[in-house]
Structure formats: structure tokens, C-alpha cells
Short mmCIF file of C-alpha atoms and ligand atoms in Angstrom, two decimals:
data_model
loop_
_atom_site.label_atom_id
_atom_site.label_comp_id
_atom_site.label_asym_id
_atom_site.label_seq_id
_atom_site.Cartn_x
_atom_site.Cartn_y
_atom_site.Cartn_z
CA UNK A 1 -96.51 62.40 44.12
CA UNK A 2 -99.52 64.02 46.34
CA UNK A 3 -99.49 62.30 49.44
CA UNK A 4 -97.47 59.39 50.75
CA UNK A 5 -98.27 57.01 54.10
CA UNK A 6 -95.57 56.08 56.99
CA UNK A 7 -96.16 53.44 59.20
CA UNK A 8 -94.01 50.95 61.09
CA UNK A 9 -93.60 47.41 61.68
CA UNK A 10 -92.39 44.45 63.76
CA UNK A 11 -90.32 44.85 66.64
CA UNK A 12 -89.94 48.40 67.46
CA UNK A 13 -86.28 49.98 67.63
CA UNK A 14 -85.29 53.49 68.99
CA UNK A 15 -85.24 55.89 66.15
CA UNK A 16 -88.28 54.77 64.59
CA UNK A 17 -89.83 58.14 65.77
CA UNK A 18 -86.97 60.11 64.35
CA UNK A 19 -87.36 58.67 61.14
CA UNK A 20 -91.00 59.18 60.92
CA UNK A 21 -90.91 62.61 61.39
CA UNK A 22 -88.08 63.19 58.84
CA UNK A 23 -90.29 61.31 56.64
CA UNK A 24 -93.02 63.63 57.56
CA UNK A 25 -91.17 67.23 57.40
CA UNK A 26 -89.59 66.16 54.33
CA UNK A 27 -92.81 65.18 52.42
CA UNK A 28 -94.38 68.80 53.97
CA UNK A 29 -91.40 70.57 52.81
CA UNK A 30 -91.86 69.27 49.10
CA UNK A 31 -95.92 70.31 49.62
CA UNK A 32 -96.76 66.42 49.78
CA UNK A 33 -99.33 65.08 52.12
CA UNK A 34 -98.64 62.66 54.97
CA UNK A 35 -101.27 60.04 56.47
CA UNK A 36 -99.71 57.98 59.60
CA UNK A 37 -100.59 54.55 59.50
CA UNK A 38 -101.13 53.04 63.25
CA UNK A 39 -100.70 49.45 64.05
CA UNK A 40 -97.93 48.37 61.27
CA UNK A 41 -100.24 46.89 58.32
CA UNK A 42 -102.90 45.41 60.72
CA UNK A 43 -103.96 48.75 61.28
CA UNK A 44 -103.20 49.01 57.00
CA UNK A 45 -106.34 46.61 56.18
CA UNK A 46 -108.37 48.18 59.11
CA UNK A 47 -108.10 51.35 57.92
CA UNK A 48 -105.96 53.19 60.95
CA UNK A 49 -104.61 56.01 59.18
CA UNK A 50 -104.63 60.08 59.60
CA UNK A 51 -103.49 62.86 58.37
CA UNK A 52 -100.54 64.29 59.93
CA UNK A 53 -98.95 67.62 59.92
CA UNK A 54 -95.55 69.21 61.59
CA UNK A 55 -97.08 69.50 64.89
CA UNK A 56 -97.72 65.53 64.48
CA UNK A 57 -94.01 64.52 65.01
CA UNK A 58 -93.37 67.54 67.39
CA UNK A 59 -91.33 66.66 70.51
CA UNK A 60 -91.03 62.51 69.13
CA UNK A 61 -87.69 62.56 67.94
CA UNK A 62 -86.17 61.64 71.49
CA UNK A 63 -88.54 59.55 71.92
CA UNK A 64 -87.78 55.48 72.01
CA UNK A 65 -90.64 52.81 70.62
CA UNK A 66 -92.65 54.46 67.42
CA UNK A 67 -95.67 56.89 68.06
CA UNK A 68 -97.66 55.35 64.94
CA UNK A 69 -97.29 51.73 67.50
CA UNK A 70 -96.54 48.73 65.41
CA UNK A 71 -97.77 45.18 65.22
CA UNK A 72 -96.76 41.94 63.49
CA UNK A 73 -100.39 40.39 60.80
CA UNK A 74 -100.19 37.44 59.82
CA UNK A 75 -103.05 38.37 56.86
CA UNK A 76 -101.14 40.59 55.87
CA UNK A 77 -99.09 37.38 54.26
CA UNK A 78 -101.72 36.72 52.31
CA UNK A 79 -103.45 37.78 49.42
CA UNK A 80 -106.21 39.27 50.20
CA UNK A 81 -104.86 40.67 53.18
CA UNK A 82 -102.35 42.91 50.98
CA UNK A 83 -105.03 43.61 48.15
CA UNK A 84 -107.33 44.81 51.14
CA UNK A 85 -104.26 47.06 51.96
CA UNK A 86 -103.83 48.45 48.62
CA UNK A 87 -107.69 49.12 48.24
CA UNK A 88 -107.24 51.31 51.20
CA UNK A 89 -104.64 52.83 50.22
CA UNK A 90 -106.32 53.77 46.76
CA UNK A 91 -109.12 54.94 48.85
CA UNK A 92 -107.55 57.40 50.33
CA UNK A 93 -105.40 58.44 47.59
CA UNK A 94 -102.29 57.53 48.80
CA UNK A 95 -99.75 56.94 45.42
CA UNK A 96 -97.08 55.44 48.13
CA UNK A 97 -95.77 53.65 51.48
CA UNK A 98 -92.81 54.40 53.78
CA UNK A 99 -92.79 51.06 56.24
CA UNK A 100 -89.83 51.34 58.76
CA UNK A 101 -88.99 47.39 60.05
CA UNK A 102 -86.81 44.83 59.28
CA UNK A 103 -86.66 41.96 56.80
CA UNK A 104 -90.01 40.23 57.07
CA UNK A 105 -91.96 44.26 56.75
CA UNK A 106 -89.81 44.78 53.65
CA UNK A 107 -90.72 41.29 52.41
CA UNK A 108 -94.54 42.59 52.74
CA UNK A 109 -93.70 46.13 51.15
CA UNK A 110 -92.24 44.48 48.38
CA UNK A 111 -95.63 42.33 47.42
CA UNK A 112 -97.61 45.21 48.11
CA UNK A 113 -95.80 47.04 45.29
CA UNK A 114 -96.64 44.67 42.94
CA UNK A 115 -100.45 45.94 43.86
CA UNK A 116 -99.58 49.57 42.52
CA UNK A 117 -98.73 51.05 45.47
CA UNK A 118 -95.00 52.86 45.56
CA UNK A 119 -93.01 51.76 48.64
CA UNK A 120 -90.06 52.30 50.11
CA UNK A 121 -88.38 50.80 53.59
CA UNK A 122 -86.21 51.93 56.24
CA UNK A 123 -84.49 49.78 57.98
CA UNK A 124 -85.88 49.77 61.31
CA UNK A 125 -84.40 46.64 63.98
CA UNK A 126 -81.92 46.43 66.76
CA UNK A 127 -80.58 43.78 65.33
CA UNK A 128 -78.49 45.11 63.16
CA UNK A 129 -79.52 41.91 60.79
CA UNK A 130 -79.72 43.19 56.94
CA UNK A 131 -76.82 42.82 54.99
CA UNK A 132 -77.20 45.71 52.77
CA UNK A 133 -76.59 48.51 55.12
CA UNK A 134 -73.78 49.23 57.43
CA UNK A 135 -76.37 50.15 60.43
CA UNK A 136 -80.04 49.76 61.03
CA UNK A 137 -82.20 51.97 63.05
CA UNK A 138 -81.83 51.29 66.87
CA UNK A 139 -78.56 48.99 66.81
CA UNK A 140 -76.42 52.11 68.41
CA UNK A 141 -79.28 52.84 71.22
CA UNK A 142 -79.58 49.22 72.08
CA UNK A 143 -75.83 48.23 72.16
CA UNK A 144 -75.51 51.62 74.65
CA UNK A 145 -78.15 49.79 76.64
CA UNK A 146 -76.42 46.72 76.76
CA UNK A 147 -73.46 48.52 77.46
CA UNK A 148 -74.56 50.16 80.38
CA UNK A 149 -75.86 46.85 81.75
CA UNK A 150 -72.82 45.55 81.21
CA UNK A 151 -70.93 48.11 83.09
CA UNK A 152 -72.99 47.72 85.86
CA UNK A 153 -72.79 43.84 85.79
CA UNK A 154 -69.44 44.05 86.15
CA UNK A 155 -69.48 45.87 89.37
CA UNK A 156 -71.21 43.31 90.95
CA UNK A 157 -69.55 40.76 89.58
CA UNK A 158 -66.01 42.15 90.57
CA UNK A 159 -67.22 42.46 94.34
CA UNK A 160 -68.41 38.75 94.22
CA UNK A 161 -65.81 37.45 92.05
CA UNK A 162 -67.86 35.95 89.70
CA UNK A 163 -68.80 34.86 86.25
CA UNK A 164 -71.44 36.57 84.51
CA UNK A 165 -73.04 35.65 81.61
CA UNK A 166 -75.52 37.90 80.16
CA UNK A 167 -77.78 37.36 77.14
CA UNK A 168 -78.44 39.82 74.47
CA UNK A 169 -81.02 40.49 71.76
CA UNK A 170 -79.97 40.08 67.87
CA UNK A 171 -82.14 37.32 66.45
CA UNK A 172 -79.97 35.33 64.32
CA UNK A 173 -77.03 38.24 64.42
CA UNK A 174 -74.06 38.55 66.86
CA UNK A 175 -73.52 42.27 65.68
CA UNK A 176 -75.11 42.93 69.35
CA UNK A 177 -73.35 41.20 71.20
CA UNK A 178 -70.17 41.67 69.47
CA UNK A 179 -70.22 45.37 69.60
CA UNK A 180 -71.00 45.03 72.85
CA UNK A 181 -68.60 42.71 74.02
CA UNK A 182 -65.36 45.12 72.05
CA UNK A 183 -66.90 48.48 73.93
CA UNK A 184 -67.13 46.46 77.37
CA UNK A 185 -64.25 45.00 77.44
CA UNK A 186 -66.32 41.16 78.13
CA UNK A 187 -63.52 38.55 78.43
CA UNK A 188 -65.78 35.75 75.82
CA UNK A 189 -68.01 36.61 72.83
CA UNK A 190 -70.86 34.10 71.43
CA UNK A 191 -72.31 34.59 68.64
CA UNK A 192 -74.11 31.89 66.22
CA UNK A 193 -71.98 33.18 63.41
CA UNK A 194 -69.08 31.51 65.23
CA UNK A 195 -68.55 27.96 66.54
CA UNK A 196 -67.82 27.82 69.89
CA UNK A 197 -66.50 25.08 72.82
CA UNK A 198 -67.70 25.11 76.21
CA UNK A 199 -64.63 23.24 77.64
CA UNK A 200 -62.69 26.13 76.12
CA UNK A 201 -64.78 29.04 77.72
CA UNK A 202 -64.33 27.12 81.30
CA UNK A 203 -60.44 27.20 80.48
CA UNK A 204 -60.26 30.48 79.67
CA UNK A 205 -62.35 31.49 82.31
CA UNK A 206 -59.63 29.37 85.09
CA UNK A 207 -56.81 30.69 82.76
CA UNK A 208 -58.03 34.10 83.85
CA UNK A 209 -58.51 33.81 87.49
CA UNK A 210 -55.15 32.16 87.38
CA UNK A 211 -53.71 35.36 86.10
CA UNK A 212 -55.33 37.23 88.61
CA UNK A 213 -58.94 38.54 87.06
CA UNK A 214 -61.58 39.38 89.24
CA UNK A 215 -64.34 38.39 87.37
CA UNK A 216 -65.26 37.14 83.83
CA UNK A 217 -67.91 38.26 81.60
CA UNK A 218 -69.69 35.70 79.14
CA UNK A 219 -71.68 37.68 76.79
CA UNK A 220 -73.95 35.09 74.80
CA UNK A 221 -76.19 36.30 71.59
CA UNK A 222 -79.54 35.32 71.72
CA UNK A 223 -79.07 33.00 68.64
CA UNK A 224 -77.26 30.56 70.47
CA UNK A 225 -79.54 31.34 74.00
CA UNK A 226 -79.21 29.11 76.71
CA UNK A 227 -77.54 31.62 79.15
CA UNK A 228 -78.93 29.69 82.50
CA UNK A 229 -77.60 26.50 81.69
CA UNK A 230 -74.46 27.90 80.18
CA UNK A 231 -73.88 29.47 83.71
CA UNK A 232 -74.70 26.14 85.58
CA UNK A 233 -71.80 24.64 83.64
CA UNK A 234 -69.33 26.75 84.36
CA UNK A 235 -69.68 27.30 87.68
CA UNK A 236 -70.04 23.36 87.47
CA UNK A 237 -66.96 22.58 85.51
CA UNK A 238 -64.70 25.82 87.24
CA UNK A 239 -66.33 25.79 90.64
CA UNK A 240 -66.39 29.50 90.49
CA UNK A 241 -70.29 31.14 90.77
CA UNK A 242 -71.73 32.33 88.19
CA UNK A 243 -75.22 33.95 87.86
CA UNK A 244 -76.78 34.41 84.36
CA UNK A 245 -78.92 37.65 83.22
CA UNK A 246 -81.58 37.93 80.64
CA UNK A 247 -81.78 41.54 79.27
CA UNK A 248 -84.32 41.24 77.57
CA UNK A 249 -86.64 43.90 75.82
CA UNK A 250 -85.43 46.47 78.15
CA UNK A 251 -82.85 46.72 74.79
CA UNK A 252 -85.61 47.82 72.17
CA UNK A 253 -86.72 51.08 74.82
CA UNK A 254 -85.25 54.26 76.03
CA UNK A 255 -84.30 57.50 73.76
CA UNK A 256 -82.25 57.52 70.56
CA UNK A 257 -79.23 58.38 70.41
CA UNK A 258 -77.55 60.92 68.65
CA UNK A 259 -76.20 58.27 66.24
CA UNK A 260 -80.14 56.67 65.76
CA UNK A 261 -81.41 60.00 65.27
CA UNK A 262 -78.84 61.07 62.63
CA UNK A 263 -79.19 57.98 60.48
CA UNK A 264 -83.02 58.03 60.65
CA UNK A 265 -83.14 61.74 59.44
CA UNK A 266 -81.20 60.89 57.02
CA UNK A 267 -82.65 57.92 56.14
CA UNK A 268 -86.44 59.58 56.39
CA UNK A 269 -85.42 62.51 54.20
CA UNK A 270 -83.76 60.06 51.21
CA UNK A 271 -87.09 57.98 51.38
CA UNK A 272 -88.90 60.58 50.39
CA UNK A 273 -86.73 62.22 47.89
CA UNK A 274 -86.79 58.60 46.33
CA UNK A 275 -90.03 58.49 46.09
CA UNK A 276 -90.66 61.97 44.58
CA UNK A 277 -88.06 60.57 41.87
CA UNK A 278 -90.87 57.93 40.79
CA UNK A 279 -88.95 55.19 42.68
CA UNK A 280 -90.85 51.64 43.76
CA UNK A 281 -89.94 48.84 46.02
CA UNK A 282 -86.46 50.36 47.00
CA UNK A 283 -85.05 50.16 50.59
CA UNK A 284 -82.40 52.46 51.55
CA UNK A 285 -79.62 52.29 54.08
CA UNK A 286 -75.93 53.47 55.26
CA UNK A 287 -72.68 51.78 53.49
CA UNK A 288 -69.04 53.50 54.72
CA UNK A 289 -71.11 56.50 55.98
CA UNK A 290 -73.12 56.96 52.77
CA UNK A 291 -76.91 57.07 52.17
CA UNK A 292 -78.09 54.23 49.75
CA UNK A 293 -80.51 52.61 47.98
CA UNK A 294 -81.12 49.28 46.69
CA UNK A 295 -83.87 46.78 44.73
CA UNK A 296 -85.83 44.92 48.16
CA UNK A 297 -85.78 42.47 46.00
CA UNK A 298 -81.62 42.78 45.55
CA UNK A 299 -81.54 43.80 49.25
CA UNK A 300 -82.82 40.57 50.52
CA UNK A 301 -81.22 38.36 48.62
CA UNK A 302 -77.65 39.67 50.29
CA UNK A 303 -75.97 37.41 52.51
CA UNK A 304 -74.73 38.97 55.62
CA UNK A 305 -71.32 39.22 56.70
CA UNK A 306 -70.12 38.69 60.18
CA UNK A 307 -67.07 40.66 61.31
CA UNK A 308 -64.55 38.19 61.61
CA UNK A 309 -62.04 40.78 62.15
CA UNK A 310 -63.79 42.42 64.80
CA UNK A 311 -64.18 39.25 66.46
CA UNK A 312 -60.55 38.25 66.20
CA UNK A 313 -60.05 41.97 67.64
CA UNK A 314 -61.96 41.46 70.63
CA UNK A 315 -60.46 37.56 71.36
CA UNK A 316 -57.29 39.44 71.47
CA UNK A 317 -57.65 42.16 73.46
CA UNK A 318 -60.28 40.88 75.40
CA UNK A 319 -58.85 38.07 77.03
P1 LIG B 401 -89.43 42.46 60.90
O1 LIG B 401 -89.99 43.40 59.90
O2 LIG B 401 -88.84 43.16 62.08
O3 LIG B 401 -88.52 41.42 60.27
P2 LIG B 401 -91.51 40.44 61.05
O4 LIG B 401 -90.71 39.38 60.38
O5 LIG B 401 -92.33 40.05 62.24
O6 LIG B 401 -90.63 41.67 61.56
O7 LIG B 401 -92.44 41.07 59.93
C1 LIG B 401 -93.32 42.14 60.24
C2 LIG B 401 -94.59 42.00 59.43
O8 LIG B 401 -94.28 42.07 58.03
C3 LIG B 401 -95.31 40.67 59.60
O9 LIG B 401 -96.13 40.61 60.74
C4 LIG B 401 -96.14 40.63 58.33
O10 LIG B 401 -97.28 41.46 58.46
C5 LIG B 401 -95.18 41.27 57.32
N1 LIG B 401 -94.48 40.18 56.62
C6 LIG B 401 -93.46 39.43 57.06
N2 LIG B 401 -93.10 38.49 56.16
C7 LIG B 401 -93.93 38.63 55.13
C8 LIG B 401 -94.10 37.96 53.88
N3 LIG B 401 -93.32 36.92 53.54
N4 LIG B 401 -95.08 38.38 53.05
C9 LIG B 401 -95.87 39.43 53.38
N5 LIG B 401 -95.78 40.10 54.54
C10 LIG B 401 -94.83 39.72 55.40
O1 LIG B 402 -86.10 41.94 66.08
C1 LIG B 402 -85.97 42.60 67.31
C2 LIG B 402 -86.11 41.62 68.44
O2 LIG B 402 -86.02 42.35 69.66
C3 LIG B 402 -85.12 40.46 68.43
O3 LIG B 402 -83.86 40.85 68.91
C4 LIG B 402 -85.85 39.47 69.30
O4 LIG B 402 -85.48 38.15 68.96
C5 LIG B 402 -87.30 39.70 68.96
O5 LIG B 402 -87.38 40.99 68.39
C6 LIG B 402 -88.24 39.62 70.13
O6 LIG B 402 -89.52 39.74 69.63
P1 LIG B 402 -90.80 40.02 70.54
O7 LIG B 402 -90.84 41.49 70.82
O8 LIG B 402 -91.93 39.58 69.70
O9 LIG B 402 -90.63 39.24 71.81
#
């Protein structure tokens, strides 16, 4: 192994800058060259790549979003799209590929391997969506965005006795949400990993004013949406107000936190020592506080598995 590439790709998460320099100083430490690939793998097939050294990843890793930028390509699904990619790569003489992203840039990684390039993925996403590992880059840093919000919601929301009902990020995942909704204390949880009834949530919500709470907080995952109408029904059905808030991608910024930067290091450093074992098409990741690795293939294939117990925690301490 002479020299390896990094790049990342789709939605950028805090961290991603902390794992690219472990990746970086790890592959220097072992005497192994580094190219940075810019753009995700549009900038792949047009060539975006450089040669990076420690100074590169100075001062990045408390950083949020991903110095190398990152993009989604569709050509990159195809074909010739990837073959262009590995002929680049060969080019350059690059025998392999970190790509920090989620499911669909581990999908790509994968087929790209097949081309005779060595690769190996980080999980990178806020979502906290891949079932093989415990924690994903960014989840902590975005659910301590949301929590702040949240905290700060609540404020206003206790000085207007209100309802507020706040949507979060996660895709198809409640991890988000849920996390969010045990560390804030929010009174109802919705996730798309559990059914839910809106005449219920209005009861609840009386049930509580009845016993004498100030305010209610509806936090509402992404994958069910609808947070605007969901607040025009309850203040509808409970005659209380209620105002809705978007967060929006104001949860994929700001810098890492300890947590993000830890797991990326660690996560950075094991990519490359998997590598320099001769590994392909591997992802690695976090189970019960221990660095991984798995088959993408293997890794893909997982089913998640939402926390029901964490959920059941929250409906009863929450309420
Ligand atoms: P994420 O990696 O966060 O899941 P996307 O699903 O948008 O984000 O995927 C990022 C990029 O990975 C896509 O823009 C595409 O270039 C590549 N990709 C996604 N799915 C595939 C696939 N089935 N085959 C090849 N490349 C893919
Ligand atoms: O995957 C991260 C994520 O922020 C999801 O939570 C969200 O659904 C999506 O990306 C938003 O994507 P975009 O940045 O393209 O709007």
C-alpha cells in the first residue's frame, strides 16, 4: 500500500473533518501517501484530487461540514461513471479509497471495488441510520444541536403556554429525535419506527395541562414530517396554541463534539490500518464501544433496530 485517496460524500455530518485527518496522519505515519478527493465522486471522474500532507488537515478537526466539500452524482451510478473513477484512480496510482458517507456512498464504494480499487467507508451521517454500528459520524453533534433548540423552545413555549412541535432531521430513522426527546425531557416522541394516534397526542397533551404543565413539546422525526399541520390539529382539537418549527440543516453544521471527534479518529486510524492489512470493500464502525469492521456487502444487508426500550423509557418518564 503506497498511497491511498479520502474523500467524502452525501450529506455532510460534523466529524467528517476529524476523520479525514486521522485518515491522513495515520496513512503519513505508516509512510503512505494521501491524495484528497474534492467534490465526493463527482469530483472522482473529474479528476479533483491533491496531494495532501499534515499541514493539510491542520486546524480542521473542530471544524463542522468536510474541507474536501462533498456532492451527491448521479453518474457515478452508472457504469461508466465508476470505470471513469477507477481509471483515475489508476492514473494516479492510487491502490485504494477511504469515502466517509452513509448508505448510498458505501453502496458506490462497494461497485467501485469490484473495478480493482481497495475501499473502505466510514460511516459519515447524522442520521444515525446504518444498522451495523452503534454511532455514525455527526449523530452526537446534531442531537446537541437539537438539544439546544429544544431547550430554548421550551422557554418560549413555557412563557406562552404553548405546544411546540418541532421537526428533526433523521431520514427514515427516529434515533434523532428519540435521543433527543430522552435528553430534553419532550413530553411526545414520533418516530416512523413507531405507530402513532393523533387523538392520543391531543389527550395527552389536555391530560397534561390538566395536571398542571406549562407547555408540551411534540418532537416529530422527519420520516413522518408534517409538523405544520400536526400543530394546526392540535391547537384545533385542544384549543391550546401551538406553533410548529422546522430545524432544518442548521443540524448537519457547527463543530464536533468531543464524542464526533473521538469516534472519527478512531474510526480514520482503523481505516487505514485495514487497508494496510490488504483489506477491500470493508466498512467499519462502533458496537458496545468497540471499533469494527464488516463486509459492505454484510453491512447493508443489516436491518436496523429501533430502541424500543428507549422509547418505552422516554413514554414513561416523559409524560
Ligand atoms: P449517503 O451516502 O449519505 O447515503 P446518497 O444516498 O445521496 O448519500 O449517496 C451519495 C452518493 O453515493 C450518490 O450521489 C452516488 O454518487 C453514490 N451512490 C448512491 N447509491 C449508489 C448506487 N446504488 N450505486 C453507485 N453509487 C451510488
Ligand atoms: O442524511 C442527512 C440528511 O440531513 C437527512 O437527515 C435529510 O433528510 C437529508 O440529509 C437532507 O438532504 P439535503 O441536504 O439534500 O437537503
Amino acid at each position: 500500500m503506497k498511497k491511498i485517496a479520502v474523500l467524502t460524500s452525501g450529506g455532510d455530518a460534523p466529524g467528517m473533518n476529524a476523520a479525514i485527518r486521522a485518515v491522513v496522519r495515520m496513512a503519513l505515519y505508516h509512510g503512505i501517501e494521501v491524495m484528497g478527493v474534492e467534490r465526493g465522486y463527482s469530483g472522482l471522474i473529474n479528476g479533483e484530487l491533491f496531494k495532501m500532507d499534515r499541514s493539510s488537515v491542520s486546524d480542521i478537526i473542530q471544524r463542522g461540514g468536510t474541507i474536501l466539500r462533498t456532492a451527491r452524482c448521479e453518474e457515478f451510478k452508472t457504469e461508466e461513471g465508476r470505470q471513469k473513477a477507477a481509471n483515475i484512480l489508476k492514473a494516479y496510482g492510487i491502490d485504494a479509497l477511504v469515502v466517509c458517507g452513509g448508505d448510498g456512498s458505501f453502496m458506490g464504494a462497494k461497485l467501485v471495488s469490484k473495478l480493482g480499487v481497495k475501499t473502505v467507508g466510514l460511516p459519515g451521517t447524522i442520521d444515525n441510520d446504518l444498522a451495523y454500528t452503534d454511532y455514525t459520524i455527526g449523530f452526537d453533534t446534531a442531537l446537541n444541536t437539537v438539544l439546544d433548540a429544544i431547550n430554548k423552545l421550551r422557554d418560549t413555549s413555557t412563557s406562552h403556554e404553548r405546544v411546540s412541535v418541532v421537526e428533526i432531521m433523521g431520514r427514515n430513522c427516529g434515533d434523532l429525535a428519540l435521543y433527543a426527546g430522552i435528553a430534553g425531557g419532550a413530553e411526545s416522541i414520533i418516530v416512523p419506527e413507531k405507530d402513532f394516534c393523533k387523538e392520543d397526542l391531543c389527550r395527552t397533551i389536555l391530560e397534561g395541562k390538566a395536571s398542571g404543565k406549562n407547555h408540551n413539546l411534540v418532537l416529530v422525526a422527519e420520516g413522518v414530517g408534517g409538523a405544520g399541520e400536526l400543530a394546526k390539529y392540535i391547537e384545533n382539537v385542544t384549543g391550546i396554541e401551538t406553533r410548529a418549527t422546522i430545524l432544518g440543516h442548521i443540524q448537519r453544521g457547527g463543530s464536533p463534539t468531543a464524542a464526533d471527534r473521538v469516534l472519527a479518529s478512531r474510526l480514520g486510524a482503523r481505516a487505514v490500518e485495514l487497508l494496510m492489512e490488504g483489506k477491500t470493500a470493508r466498512v467499519v464502525g462502533i458496537r458496545e464501544n468497540k471499533i469494527i469492521d464488516m463486509d459492505i456487502d454484510e453491512a447493508l444487508a443489516m436491518e436496523r433496530t429501533f430502541d424500543n426500550d428507549l422509547f418505552d423509557v422516554a413514554l414513561a418518564i416523559n409524560k
